[in-house]
Amino acid sequence: MHYSNSRLLLLGVCFILLGLVACQNEVEPPVRSSEITKAQREQLGDRIQIAIAVNEEQFPILPQVPPYDTTVYWYIQHLYQQVSFGMQLDNQSPADDRWSQDRSWKVTVLDLEERNAFVIPGGHFYVTTGLLRSLSQEYELYYLLAFEAALMNERLLLNRLVTVFNPALLVELANGAPSPNSSTNDIADISSHLVFDEEDVKEIDEKCADLICNTSIFDRLGIISLLDQLSIDDAWLINRPSYIGRADYIIRQLNTNEENCGSFQTNGGYQRYILNVLK
């Protein structure tokens, strides 16, 4: 049986199209989480920040106006900048994958009774008035800031997001591409209550001691005092669950560290700039 010229031509076109599809699949492999750059994480974080800002019902933001602008916001932003400055400088990373030097890691206070704090990709930090009212001294807040900054910087936040949203979707949203399956609103909602496992918390605790020592004169035991202020039913401890013997473990870690670090806890600044204003 002989094929006509038209049939032969049609078969040829089909083979060419199949070849093009195969080539396209070869040059577009799945995105891996390790390939998501810091620039893309910043873009994703900025889009999540916008999604939070426009969702006033779920995320009521304490206005950055008097008296909050020169007290609550100024104070937390100052400490957050102090603890994260070395991370943002990012001298140890490859030149083509560093945090942007002209972009600040912003603090936002949510006017909620829920006791919670969280960070989003790219470094923006959120804390509720309910949690702020539960603390009493600067070194507790400093540990909280150090913990969340390290959680983001060490990619644990990104890795946890990847288990909920696949890497390709995160990259699409970072680039501003619409997705039929999810949106930055979904990521904003989940980011505020993203649950980490105890091993993640333990890993960050280990890094926090050095981070606090290298950036301040604060006592590195702020988490122990913070744990005394909070309940296991509070959102932050639900999302970042403690492990058995956490206080003793942290103290042992400090005892094995020969660095002579600070012991500063408070000079009344937390009372003056936070508690007196949020009363």
Short mmCIF file of C-alpha atoms in Angstrom, two decimals:
data_model
loop_
_atom_site.label_atom_id
_atom_site.label_comp_id
_atom_site.label_asym_id
_atom_site.label_seq_id
_atom_site.Cartn_x
_atom_site.Cartn_y
_atom_site.Cartn_z
CA MET A 1 0.00 0.00 0.00
CA HIS A 2 1.43 3.38 -1.00
CA TYR A 3 0.89 6.66 0.85
CA SER A 4 -0.11 9.70 -1.17
CA ASN A 5 2.12 12.76 -1.05
CA SER A 6 -0.42 14.59 1.15
CA ARG A 7 -0.40 11.80 3.70
CA LEU A 8 3.37 11.68 3.76
CA LEU A 9 3.45 15.45 4.25
CA LEU A 10 0.95 15.21 7.13
CA LEU A 11 3.00 12.51 8.84
CA GLY A 12 6.12 14.63 8.46
CA VAL A 13 4.44 17.61 10.09
CA CYS A 14 3.26 15.41 12.98
CA PHE A 15 6.75 14.09 13.63
CA ILE A 16 8.14 17.63 13.62
CA LEU A 17 5.50 18.79 16.11
CA LEU A 18 6.20 15.82 18.39
CA GLY A 19 9.88 16.65 18.23
CA LEU A 20 9.25 20.26 19.18
CA VAL A 21 7.12 19.22 22.17
CA ALA A 22 9.83 16.82 23.32
CA CYS A 23 12.49 19.54 23.00
CA GLN A 24 10.32 22.00 24.90
CA ASN A 25 9.93 19.53 27.74
CA GLU A 26 13.69 19.05 27.83
CA VAL A 27 14.53 22.76 28.07
CA GLU A 28 11.88 23.52 30.72
CA PRO A 29 12.60 21.19 33.66
CA PRO A 30 10.59 21.55 36.89
CA VAL A 31 11.65 24.41 39.16
CA ARG A 32 13.43 23.27 42.33
CA SER A 33 13.20 25.20 45.59
CA SER A 34 16.99 25.57 45.68
CA GLU A 35 16.78 27.49 42.39
CA ILE A 36 14.51 30.20 43.77
CA THR A 37 16.75 33.25 44.09
CA LYS A 38 16.77 35.87 46.80
CA ALA A 39 15.50 38.42 44.29
CA GLN A 40 12.49 36.19 43.59
CA ARG A 41 11.92 35.70 47.32
CA GLU A 42 11.94 39.48 47.75
CA GLN A 43 9.47 39.92 44.88
CA LEU A 44 7.21 37.28 46.36
CA GLY A 45 7.41 38.92 49.78
CA ASP A 46 6.56 42.35 48.37
CA ARG A 47 3.47 40.91 46.68
CA ILE A 48 2.43 39.16 49.89
CA GLN A 49 2.92 42.46 51.73
CA ILE A 50 0.47 44.14 49.34
CA ALA A 51 -2.04 41.30 49.78
CA ILE A 52 -1.86 41.74 53.55
CA ALA A 53 -2.20 45.53 53.33
CA VAL A 54 -5.44 45.39 51.33
CA ASN A 55 -7.03 42.68 53.50
CA GLU A 56 -8.02 44.94 56.38
CA GLU A 57 -10.53 42.50 57.85
CA GLN A 58 -8.05 39.68 58.38
CA PHE A 59 -4.98 41.86 58.87
CA PRO A 60 -5.97 45.14 60.60
CA ILE A 61 -2.78 47.19 60.59
CA LEU A 62 -1.92 49.51 63.46
CA PRO A 63 -1.63 52.88 61.65
CA GLN A 64 1.88 54.28 61.39
CA VAL A 65 0.80 57.69 62.66
CA PRO A 66 1.27 59.54 65.99
CA PRO A 67 1.79 58.26 68.58
CA TYR A 68 2.67 54.86 67.07
CA ASP A 69 5.10 56.05 64.41
CA THR A 70 7.71 57.49 66.78
CA THR A 71 7.24 54.89 69.52
CA VAL A 72 6.04 51.39 68.67
CA TYR A 73 7.10 51.35 65.01
CA TRP A 74 10.34 53.23 65.53
CA TYR A 75 11.39 51.01 68.42
CA ILE A 76 10.66 47.63 66.80
CA GLN A 77 12.08 48.72 63.43
CA HIS A 78 15.27 49.90 65.13
CA LEU A 79 15.79 46.54 66.87
CA TYR A 80 14.85 44.56 63.76
CA GLN A 81 17.32 46.51 61.66
CA GLN A 82 19.98 45.86 64.28
CA VAL A 83 19.46 42.10 64.40
CA SER A 84 19.11 41.65 60.63
CA PHE A 85 21.74 44.10 59.37
CA GLY A 86 24.38 41.43 58.76
CA MET A 87 21.89 39.25 56.93
CA GLN A 88 20.83 42.09 54.67
CA LEU A 89 24.46 43.00 53.98
CA ASP A 90 24.86 39.42 52.76
CA ASN A 91 28.60 39.51 52.06
CA GLN A 92 29.01 35.73 52.25
CA SER A 93 26.58 34.91 49.43
CA PRO A 94 27.44 34.66 45.72
CA ALA A 95 27.42 38.03 43.99
CA ASP A 96 24.49 37.01 41.77
CA ASP A 97 22.29 35.85 44.64
CA ARG A 98 22.25 38.41 47.45
CA TRP A 99 19.60 40.39 49.25
CA SER A 100 18.94 43.78 47.67
CA GLN A 101 20.91 46.52 49.39
CA ASP A 102 18.36 49.26 48.63
CA ARG A 103 15.38 47.40 50.08
CA SER A 104 14.47 47.53 53.78
CA TRP A 105 12.99 44.69 55.83
CA LYS A 106 9.88 46.40 57.16
CA VAL A 107 8.02 45.91 60.43
CA THR A 108 4.22 45.90 60.46
CA VAL A 109 2.12 45.77 63.64
CA LEU A 110 -1.25 44.05 63.37
CA ASP A 111 -3.93 45.29 65.74
CA LEU A 112 -5.06 41.86 66.89
CA GLU A 113 -5.49 40.28 70.32
CA GLU A 114 -4.10 37.03 68.97
CA ARG A 115 -0.52 36.52 70.16
CA ASN A 116 1.35 35.93 66.95
CA ALA A 117 4.36 36.98 64.91
CA PHE A 118 5.56 35.83 61.51
CA VAL A 119 7.92 36.73 58.70
CA ILE A 120 7.37 36.52 54.94
CA PRO A 121 9.86 35.83 52.13
CA GLY A 122 12.26 38.72 51.71
CA GLY A 123 12.28 39.71 55.38
CA HIS A 124 9.15 41.73 56.16
CA PHE A 125 8.15 41.09 59.79
CA TYR A 126 4.66 41.10 61.35
CA VAL A 127 3.71 41.10 65.02
CA THR A 128 0.36 41.52 66.77
CA THR A 129 -0.44 43.99 69.51
CA GLY A 130 -1.63 41.02 71.56
CA LEU A 131 1.85 39.52 71.53
CA LEU A 132 3.56 42.84 72.17
CA ARG A 133 1.41 43.41 75.24
CA SER A 134 2.42 39.97 76.53
CA LEU A 135 6.13 40.82 76.61
CA SER A 136 7.77 42.96 79.25
CA GLN A 137 11.42 43.50 78.35
CA GLU A 138 13.57 44.32 75.36
CA TYR A 139 15.56 41.08 75.32
CA GLU A 140 12.37 39.05 74.85
CA LEU A 141 11.45 41.08 71.77
CA TYR A 142 15.02 40.87 70.46
CA TYR A 143 14.96 37.08 70.59
CA LEU A 144 11.62 37.05 68.77
CA LEU A 145 13.02 39.29 66.03
CA ALA A 146 16.19 37.21 65.76
CA PHE A 147 14.20 33.99 65.53
CA GLU A 148 11.94 35.19 62.71
CA ALA A 149 14.78 36.81 60.75
CA ALA A 150 16.86 33.62 60.94
CA LEU A 151 13.85 31.49 59.98
CA MET A 152 13.52 33.46 56.76
CA ASN A 153 17.22 33.92 56.00
CA GLU A 154 18.08 30.23 56.45
CA ARG A 155 15.48 29.21 53.82
CA LEU A 156 13.41 27.26 56.37
CA LEU A 157 10.47 29.56 55.61
CA LEU A 158 10.85 29.00 51.88
CA ASN A 159 11.22 25.24 52.32
CA ARG A 160 8.06 25.15 54.39
CA LEU A 161 6.13 27.18 51.80
CA VAL A 162 7.31 24.78 49.10
CA THR A 163 5.56 21.92 50.93
CA VAL A 164 2.28 23.82 50.57
CA PHE A 165 2.82 25.60 47.23
CA ASN A 166 5.09 24.03 44.63
CA PRO A 167 8.24 26.00 43.64
CA ALA A 168 7.02 26.77 40.11
CA LEU A 169 3.88 28.41 41.50
CA LEU A 170 5.90 30.53 43.93
CA VAL A 171 8.12 31.72 41.08
CA GLU A 172 5.09 32.55 38.93
CA LEU A 173 3.53 34.59 41.72
CA ALA A 174 6.85 36.31 42.41
CA ASN A 175 7.00 37.32 38.76
CA GLY A 176 3.44 38.65 38.91
CA ALA A 177 1.93 35.93 36.74
CA PRO A 178 -1.70 35.06 37.63
CA SER A 179 -2.35 31.48 38.66
CA PRO A 180 -5.69 29.63 38.48
CA ASN A 181 -4.72 27.46 41.46
CA SER A 182 -3.55 29.97 44.04
CA SER A 183 -2.67 33.61 44.70
CA THR A 184 -0.60 35.82 46.97
CA ASN A 185 -3.75 36.17 49.09
CA ASP A 186 -3.60 32.45 49.79
CA ILE A 187 0.10 32.63 50.66
CA ALA A 188 -0.50 35.62 52.92
CA ASP A 189 -3.22 33.72 54.77
CA ILE A 190 -1.08 30.60 55.19
CA SER A 191 2.11 32.52 56.04
CA SER A 192 0.46 34.04 59.10
CA HIS A 193 -0.16 30.56 60.53
CA LEU A 194 2.51 28.43 58.86
CA VAL A 195 3.41 25.60 61.23
CA PHE A 196 7.03 24.46 61.56
CA ASP A 197 8.18 21.26 63.21
CA GLU A 198 10.15 21.05 66.44
CA GLU A 199 13.41 20.25 64.63
CA ASP A 200 13.15 23.51 62.68
CA VAL A 201 12.57 25.41 65.92
CA LYS A 202 15.56 23.72 67.54
CA GLU A 203 17.79 24.55 64.58
CA ILE A 204 16.83 28.24 64.72
CA ASP A 205 17.34 28.32 68.50
CA GLU A 206 20.93 27.22 67.90
CA LYS A 207 21.49 30.03 65.41
CA CYS A 208 19.78 32.68 67.54
CA ALA A 209 22.37 32.55 70.33
CA ASP A 210 25.19 33.48 67.95
CA LEU A 211 23.03 35.99 66.10
CA ILE A 212 22.10 37.84 69.28
CA CYS A 213 25.68 37.72 70.52
CA ASN A 214 27.07 39.07 67.26
CA THR A 215 24.58 41.91 66.87
CA SER A 216 23.89 43.17 70.40
CA ILE A 217 24.66 43.25 74.10
CA PHE A 218 21.35 41.53 74.87
CA ASP A 219 21.06 38.50 77.10
CA ARG A 220 20.59 35.48 74.84
CA LEU A 221 18.00 33.85 77.14
CA GLY A 222 15.14 36.02 75.96
CA ILE A 223 13.24 32.99 74.67
CA ILE A 224 13.06 31.49 78.16
CA SER A 225 11.43 34.60 79.56
CA LEU A 226 9.22 34.82 76.47
CA LEU A 227 8.03 31.24 77.03
CA ASP A 228 7.03 32.18 80.56
CA GLN A 229 4.86 34.98 79.17
CA LEU A 230 3.05 32.87 76.56
CA SER A 231 0.72 29.88 76.62
CA ILE A 232 1.07 26.79 74.42
CA ASP A 233 -2.34 27.78 73.05
CA ASP A 234 -1.01 31.09 71.70
CA ALA A 235 -0.63 31.25 67.92
CA TRP A 236 3.13 31.86 67.86
CA LEU A 237 3.86 28.76 69.95
CA ILE A 238 1.37 26.69 67.97
CA ASN A 239 3.13 27.70 64.75
CA ARG A 240 6.65 27.42 66.22
CA PRO A 241 6.14 24.61 68.75
CA SER A 242 8.61 24.21 71.59
CA TYR A 243 10.42 20.94 72.18
CA ILE A 244 10.92 19.07 75.43
CA GLY A 245 13.67 20.56 77.56
CA ARG A 246 14.00 23.68 75.40
CA ALA A 247 15.17 25.98 78.18
CA ASP A 248 17.78 23.49 79.44
CA TYR A 249 18.97 22.85 75.88
CA ILE A 250 19.49 26.55 75.20
CA ILE A 251 21.37 27.03 78.46
CA ARG A 252 23.65 24.07 77.61
CA GLN A 253 24.29 25.57 74.19
CA LEU A 254 25.30 28.85 75.80
CA ASN A 255 27.56 27.14 78.32
CA THR A 256 29.49 25.46 75.51
CA ASN A 257 29.90 28.77 73.70
CA GLU A 258 33.05 30.50 74.91
CA GLU A 259 32.14 33.91 73.51
CA ASN A 260 31.67 36.60 76.13
CA CYS A 261 28.29 38.00 75.16
CA GLY A 262 26.00 40.55 76.72
CA SER A 263 23.66 40.29 79.69
CA PHE A 264 21.47 43.33 78.99
CA GLN A 265 17.73 42.74 79.47
CA THR A 266 16.03 46.11 79.81
CA ASN A 267 16.50 49.76 80.68
CA GLY A 268 12.78 50.48 80.63
CA GLY A 269 12.64 51.11 76.89
CA TYR A 270 10.08 48.40 76.22
CA GLN A 271 7.78 49.80 78.86
CA ARG A 272 8.21 53.35 77.54
CA TYR A 273 7.92 52.75 73.79
CA ILE A 274 5.58 49.74 73.65
CA LEU A 275 3.56 49.03 76.77
CA ASN A 276 2.81 52.62 77.75
CA VAL A 277 1.60 53.36 74.22
CA LEU A 278 -0.45 50.17 73.65
CA LYS A 279 -2.15 50.24 77.05
#
